[in-house]
Amino acid sequence: MTETKATVDPATWSCPAPLRDHPVIVMGHGGGGALSAELTRHLFTPAYGNETLAGLGDSAVLPVDGSRLAFSTDSYVVRPLFFPGGSIGDLAVNGTVNDLAMSGARAAFLSCAFILEEGVGLPVVGRVADAIGAAAAAAGVTVVTGDTKVVEAGHGDGVYLNTSGIGFVPDGVDIRPQRAAPGDVLIVSGPIGMHGIAIMSVREGLEFGVEVVSDTAPLGGLVEAMLAVTHDLHVLRDPTRGGLGTALNEIAAASGTGVVLTERDIPVPDAVANACGFLGLDPLYVANEGRLVAFVPRTDADAVLAAMRAHPRGAGSAVIGECVAEHPGMVVARTGLGGTRVVDLPLGEQLPRIC
């Protein structure tokens, strides 16, 4: 009997983590981590080539007739469309409003485009539209234009949304990741990880003993309360895809400073901590949709923290670390045991299709 040797074709191999030199788009490119950063830095930025885009903020700040406008756009492909605490409609409004707020802008106008899959029920579309209207009213913005497209059945996932927003930046406000400086105090506006775990619980049918509700919420009012204390806020960022760990890495890289976290001071709800422990996830990389992290000069930190805690969206605010001159571009965390670990930029995302 002749033994036939199997032919091994490396092209058919698969890897649970996307390769950095992958020749096609993989899910990790949409996760907000290292792959997303590389796609932006090596493909989109060179193609568009301008100084405003190179700032890579949550929104672009543009001078217009003596005023400054903030402009942002985002797309939403979350699955499922409805989850504890919100829906794709809430995310579409709050996400864009919050991106504008992270430059200090007060959001004013939104656009909203629907990409609908053939066969999706009109009651579902109506429910999403109602959620958009309610969220816009709560955030104090107006949806002034939009678009609708339909794709063939099997070529979408029910409903995708795109929203763009315009807001106005007050005089004297200069908030951007490049302004982080040694001595800045890091403040997070509340417990982290709730949105990601809420999505995972309904998507995978998991139960953690208590319902985890998404934190999706507009943050414009909270930012206004902070600016009422001082206009000299250095950095604001809402840690959505990739979570708090990814946001801090992006800020450290943009500013050339180091970040030191005190791990036990980071507010992680018990349900989130338990779920992450069960699933092998790190809460620092779980998405949020109603939280911000602020880099505040030390002289103003106590007053800003008090103002945040006095606002409904910041009642759970906590100081979680500081910005340092050492290890520029790197984020580290002091553990409860007295050690230190590196909080690196993730390759992709722990859970895709989160927003």
Coordinates of N, CA and C in Angstrom, one line a residue, residues 76-192:
Y76 N -22.6 53.1 12.5 CA -23.0 52.2 13.6 C -23.5 50.9 13.0
V77 N -22.9 49.8 13.4 CA -23.2 48.5 12.8 C -23.4 47.5 14.0
V78 N -23.9 48.0 15.1 CA -24.0 47.2 16.3 C -25.0 46.0 16.1
R79 N -24.6 44.9 16.7 CA -25.5 43.7 16.7 C -25.6 43.2 18.1
P80 N -26.8 43.1 18.7 CA -28.2 43.3 18.1 C -28.5 44.8 18.1
L81 N -29.6 45.1 17.4 CA -30.0 46.5 17.2 C -30.6 47.1 18.5
F82 N -31.1 46.2 19.4 CA -31.7 46.7 20.7 C -31.0 45.9 21.8
F83 N -30.7 46.5 22.9 CA -30.0 45.9 24.0 C -30.4 46.6 25.3
P84 N -30.0 46.0 26.4 CA -30.4 46.6 27.7 C -29.8 48.0 27.8
G85 N -30.7 49.0 28.0 CA -30.2 50.4 28.1 C -30.2 51.2 26.9
G86 N -30.5 50.6 25.7 CA -30.4 51.4 24.5 C -30.6 50.7 23.2
S87 N -30.2 51.3 22.1 CA -30.4 50.7 20.8 C -29.4 51.4 19.9
I88 N -29.4 50.9 18.6 CA -28.5 51.5 17.6 C -28.9 53.0 17.4
G89 N -30.1 53.3 17.6 CA -30.5 54.7 17.5 C -29.9 55.6 18.5
D90 N -30.0 55.2 19.8 CA -29.3 55.9 20.9 C -27.8 56.1 20.6
L91 N -27.2 55.0 20.2 CA -25.7 55.1 20.0 C -25.4 56.1 18.9
A92 N -26.2 56.1 17.8 CA -25.9 57.0 16.7 C -25.9 58.4 17.1
V93 N -26.9 58.8 17.9 CA -26.9 60.2 18.4 C -25.9 60.5 19.4
N94 N -25.9 59.7 20.5 CA -24.9 59.9 21.6 C -23.5 59.8 21.1
G95 N -23.2 58.9 20.3 CA -21.8 58.8 19.8 C -21.3 60.0 19.1
T96 N -22.1 60.5 18.2 CA -21.6 61.7 17.5 C -21.7 63.0 18.4
V97 N -22.7 63.1 19.2 CA -22.7 64.2 20.2 C -21.5 64.2 21.1
N98 N -21.1 63.0 21.6 CA -20.0 62.9 22.5 C -18.7 63.1 21.8
D99 N -18.5 62.7 20.5 CA -17.3 63.0 19.8 C -17.1 64.6 19.7
L100 N -18.2 65.3 19.4 CA -18.1 66.7 19.4 C -17.8 67.3 20.8
A101 N -18.4 66.8 21.8 CA -18.1 67.2 23.2 C -16.6 67.0 23.6
M102 N -16.0 66.0 23.0 CA -14.6 65.8 23.4 C -13.6 66.8 22.9
S103 N -14.1 67.7 22.0 CA -13.3 68.9 21.6 C -13.8 70.2 22.4
G104 N -14.8 70.0 23.3 CA -15.3 71.1 24.0 C -16.5 71.7 23.3
A105 N -17.0 71.1 22.2 CA -18.0 71.8 21.4 C -19.4 71.4 22.0
R106 N -20.3 72.3 21.8 CA -21.7 72.1 22.1 C -22.4 71.7 20.8
A107 N -22.9 70.4 20.7 CA -23.5 69.9 19.5 C -24.7 70.7 19.2
A108 N -24.9 70.9 17.9 CA -26.1 71.7 17.4 C -26.9 70.9 16.4
F109 N -26.3 70.4 15.4 CA -27.0 69.8 14.2 C -26.4 68.4 13.9
L110 N -27.3 67.5 13.5 CA -26.9 66.2 13.1 C -27.5 65.8 11.7
S111 N -26.8 65.0 11.0 CA -27.4 64.3 9.9 C -27.5 62.8 10.2
C112 N -28.4 62.1 9.6 CA -28.6 60.7 9.9 C -28.9 59.9 8.6
A113 N -28.1 59.0 8.2 CA -28.3 58.1 7.1 C -28.6 56.7 7.5
F114 N -29.7 56.1 6.9 CA -30.1 54.7 7.1 C -29.6 53.9 5.9
I115 N -28.9 52.8 6.2 CA -28.7 51.7 5.2 C -29.5 50.5 5.7
L116 N -30.5 50.2 4.9 CA -31.5 49.2 5.3 C -31.3 47.9 4.5
E117 N -31.5 46.8 5.1 CA -31.5 45.5 4.3 C -32.9 45.2 3.9
E118 N -33.0 44.8 2.6 CA -34.3 44.3 2.1 C -34.9 43.3 3.0
G119 N -36.1 43.4 3.4 CA -36.8 42.5 4.2 C -36.9 42.9 5.7
V120 N -36.2 43.9 6.1 CA -36.3 44.3 7.5 C -37.7 44.9 7.7
G121 N -38.3 44.6 8.9 CA -39.6 45.1 9.2 C -39.7 46.6 9.4
L122 N -40.7 47.2 8.8 CA -40.9 48.6 9.0 C -41.1 49.0 10.5
P123 N -41.7 48.1 11.3 CA -41.8 48.4 12.8 C -40.4 48.6 13.4
V124 N -39.5 47.7 12.9 CA -38.1 47.8 13.5 C -37.5 49.2 13.1
V125 N -37.6 49.5 11.8 CA -37.1 50.8 11.3 C -37.7 52.0 12.1
G126 N -39.0 51.9 12.3 CA -39.7 52.9 13.0 C -39.3 53.0 14.5
R127 N -39.0 51.9 15.1 CA -38.5 51.9 16.5 C -37.1 52.6 16.5
V128 N -36.3 52.3 15.6 CA -35.0 52.9 15.5 C -35.1 54.4 15.3
A129 N -36.0 54.8 14.4 CA -36.1 56.3 14.1 C -36.7 57.0 15.4
D130 N -37.6 56.4 16.1 CA -38.1 57.0 17.3 C -37.0 57.1 18.3
A131 N -36.1 56.1 18.4 CA -35.0 56.2 19.4 C -34.1 57.3 19.0
I132 N -33.9 57.5 17.7 CA -33.0 58.7 17.3 C -33.6 60.0 17.7
G133 N -34.9 60.1 17.4 CA -35.6 61.4 17.8 C -35.6 61.7 19.3
A134 N -35.8 60.6 20.1 CA -35.8 60.8 21.5 C -34.4 61.2 22.0
A135 N -33.4 60.5 21.5 CA -32.0 60.8 21.9 C -31.6 62.2 21.5
A136 N -32.0 62.6 20.3 CA -31.6 63.9 19.9 C -32.3 65.0 20.8
A137 N -33.5 64.8 21.1 CA -34.2 65.7 22.0 C -33.5 65.8 23.4
A138 N -33.1 64.6 23.9 CA -32.4 64.6 25.2 C -31.1 65.3 25.1
A139 N -30.4 65.2 24.0 CA -29.1 65.8 23.9 C -29.1 67.2 23.4
G140 N -30.3 67.7 23.1 CA -30.4 69.1 22.7 C -29.9 69.4 21.3
V141 N -30.0 68.4 20.4 CA -29.6 68.6 19.0 C -30.7 68.4 18.1
T142 N -30.6 68.9 16.8 CA -31.6 68.7 15.8 C -31.1 67.9 14.6
V143 N -31.8 66.9 14.2 CA -31.5 66.1 13.0 C -32.1 66.9 11.8
V144 N -31.2 67.5 11.0 CA -31.6 68.4 10.0 C -31.5 67.9 8.5
T145 N -30.9 66.7 8.4 CA -30.8 66.2 7.0 C -30.5 64.7 7.1
G146 N -30.7 63.9 6.1 CA -30.4 62.5 6.1 C -30.5 61.9 4.8
D147 N -30.4 60.5 4.8 CA -30.4 59.8 3.5 C -30.9 58.3 3.8
T148 N -31.4 57.6 2.8 CA -31.8 56.3 3.0 C -31.3 55.5 1.8
K149 N -30.7 54.3 2.0 CA -30.3 53.4 1.0 C -30.8 52.0 1.4
V150 N -31.1 51.2 0.4 CA -31.5 49.8 0.7 C -30.6 48.8 -0.1
V151 N -30.1 47.8 0.6 CA -29.3 46.8 0.0 C -30.0 45.5 -0.1
E152 N -29.6 44.6 -1.0 CA -30.3 43.3 -1.1 C -30.3 42.5 0.1
A153 N -31.3 41.6 0.3 CA -31.4 40.7 1.4 C -30.1 39.9 1.5
G154 N -29.5 39.7 2.6 CA -28.3 39.0 2.8 C -27.0 39.8 2.6
H155 N -27.2 41.1 2.3 CA -26.0 42.0 2.1 C -26.0 43.1 3.2
G156 N -26.7 42.9 4.3 CA -26.6 43.8 5.4 C -27.0 43.1 6.6
D157 N -27.3 43.8 7.7 CA -27.7 43.2 8.9 C -28.9 44.0 9.5
G158 N -29.9 44.2 8.7 CA -31.1 44.9 9.2 C -31.0 46.4 9.0
V159 N -30.3 47.0 9.9 CA -30.1 48.5 9.9 C -28.7 48.9 10.2
Y160 N -28.1 49.7 9.4 CA -26.8 50.4 9.7 C -27.2 51.9 9.7
L161 N -26.4 52.6 10.5 CA -26.6 54.1 10.5 C -25.3 54.8 10.4
N162 N -25.4 56.0 9.8 CA -24.3 56.9 9.8 C -24.8 58.3 10.3
T163 N -24.1 58.9 11.3 CA -24.5 60.2 11.7 C -23.3 61.1 11.6
S164 N -23.5 62.4 11.2 CA -22.5 63.4 11.3 C -23.1 64.6 12.1
G165 N -22.2 65.3 12.7 CA -22.6 66.4 13.6 C -21.7 67.6 13.5
I166 N -22.4 68.7 13.8 CA -21.7 70.0 13.8 C -22.0 70.7 15.2
G167 N -20.9 71.2 15.8 CA -21.1 71.9 17.1 C -20.2 73.1 17.1
F168 N -20.3 73.9 18.1 CA -19.6 75.2 18.2 C -18.7 75.1 19.4
V169 N -17.4 75.5 19.2 CA -16.4 75.4 20.3 C -16.3 76.8 20.9
P170 N -16.4 76.9 22.2 CA -16.3 78.2 22.9 C -14.9 78.8 22.8
D171 N -14.8 80.1 22.8 CA -13.5 80.8 22.8 C -12.7 80.4 24.0
G172 N -11.4 80.3 23.7 CA -10.4 79.9 24.8 C -10.3 78.5 25.1
V173 N -11.1 77.6 24.4 CA -11.0 76.2 24.6 C -10.1 75.5 23.6
D174 N -9.2 74.7 24.1 CA -8.3 74.0 23.2 C -8.0 72.6 23.7
I175 N -8.9 71.7 23.4 CA -8.9 70.4 23.9 C -8.5 69.4 22.8
R176 N -7.4 68.7 22.9 CA -6.9 67.8 21.9 C -5.9 66.9 22.6
P177 N -5.7 65.7 22.0 CA -4.8 64.7 22.7 C -3.3 65.2 22.8
Q178 N -2.9 66.0 21.9 CA -1.5 66.5 21.9 C -1.2 67.4 23.1
R179 N -2.2 67.8 23.9 CA -2.0 68.7 25.0 C -1.8 68.0 26.3
A180 N -1.9 66.7 26.4 CA -1.6 66.0 27.6 C -0.2 66.3 28.0
A181 N 0.0 66.6 29.3 CA 1.3 67.1 29.8 C 1.6 66.4 31.2
P182 N 2.9 66.2 31.5 CA 3.3 65.6 32.8 C 2.7 66.4 33.9
G183 N 2.2 65.8 34.9 CA 1.5 66.4 36.0 C 0.0 66.4 35.9
D184 N -0.5 66.2 34.7 CA -2.0 66.1 34.5 C -2.6 65.0 35.3
V185 N -3.8 65.2 35.9 CA -4.5 64.2 36.6 C -5.5 63.6 35.7
L186 N -5.7 62.3 35.8 CA -6.6 61.6 34.9 C -7.9 61.3 35.7
I187 N -9.0 61.7 35.2 CA -10.3 61.5 35.8 C -11.2 60.8 34.9
V188 N -11.9 59.7 35.3 CA -12.9 59.0 34.5 C -14.2 59.3 35.1
S189 N -15.2 59.4 34.2 CA -16.5 60.0 34.7 C -17.5 59.0 35.3
G190 N -17.0 57.7 35.4 CA -17.9 56.7 36.0 C -17.4 55.3 35.7
P191 N -18.2 54.3 36.2 CA -17.8 52.9 36.0 C -17.6 52.6 34.5
I192 N -16.7 51.7 34.2 CA -16.3 51.4 32.9 C -16.8 50.0 32.5

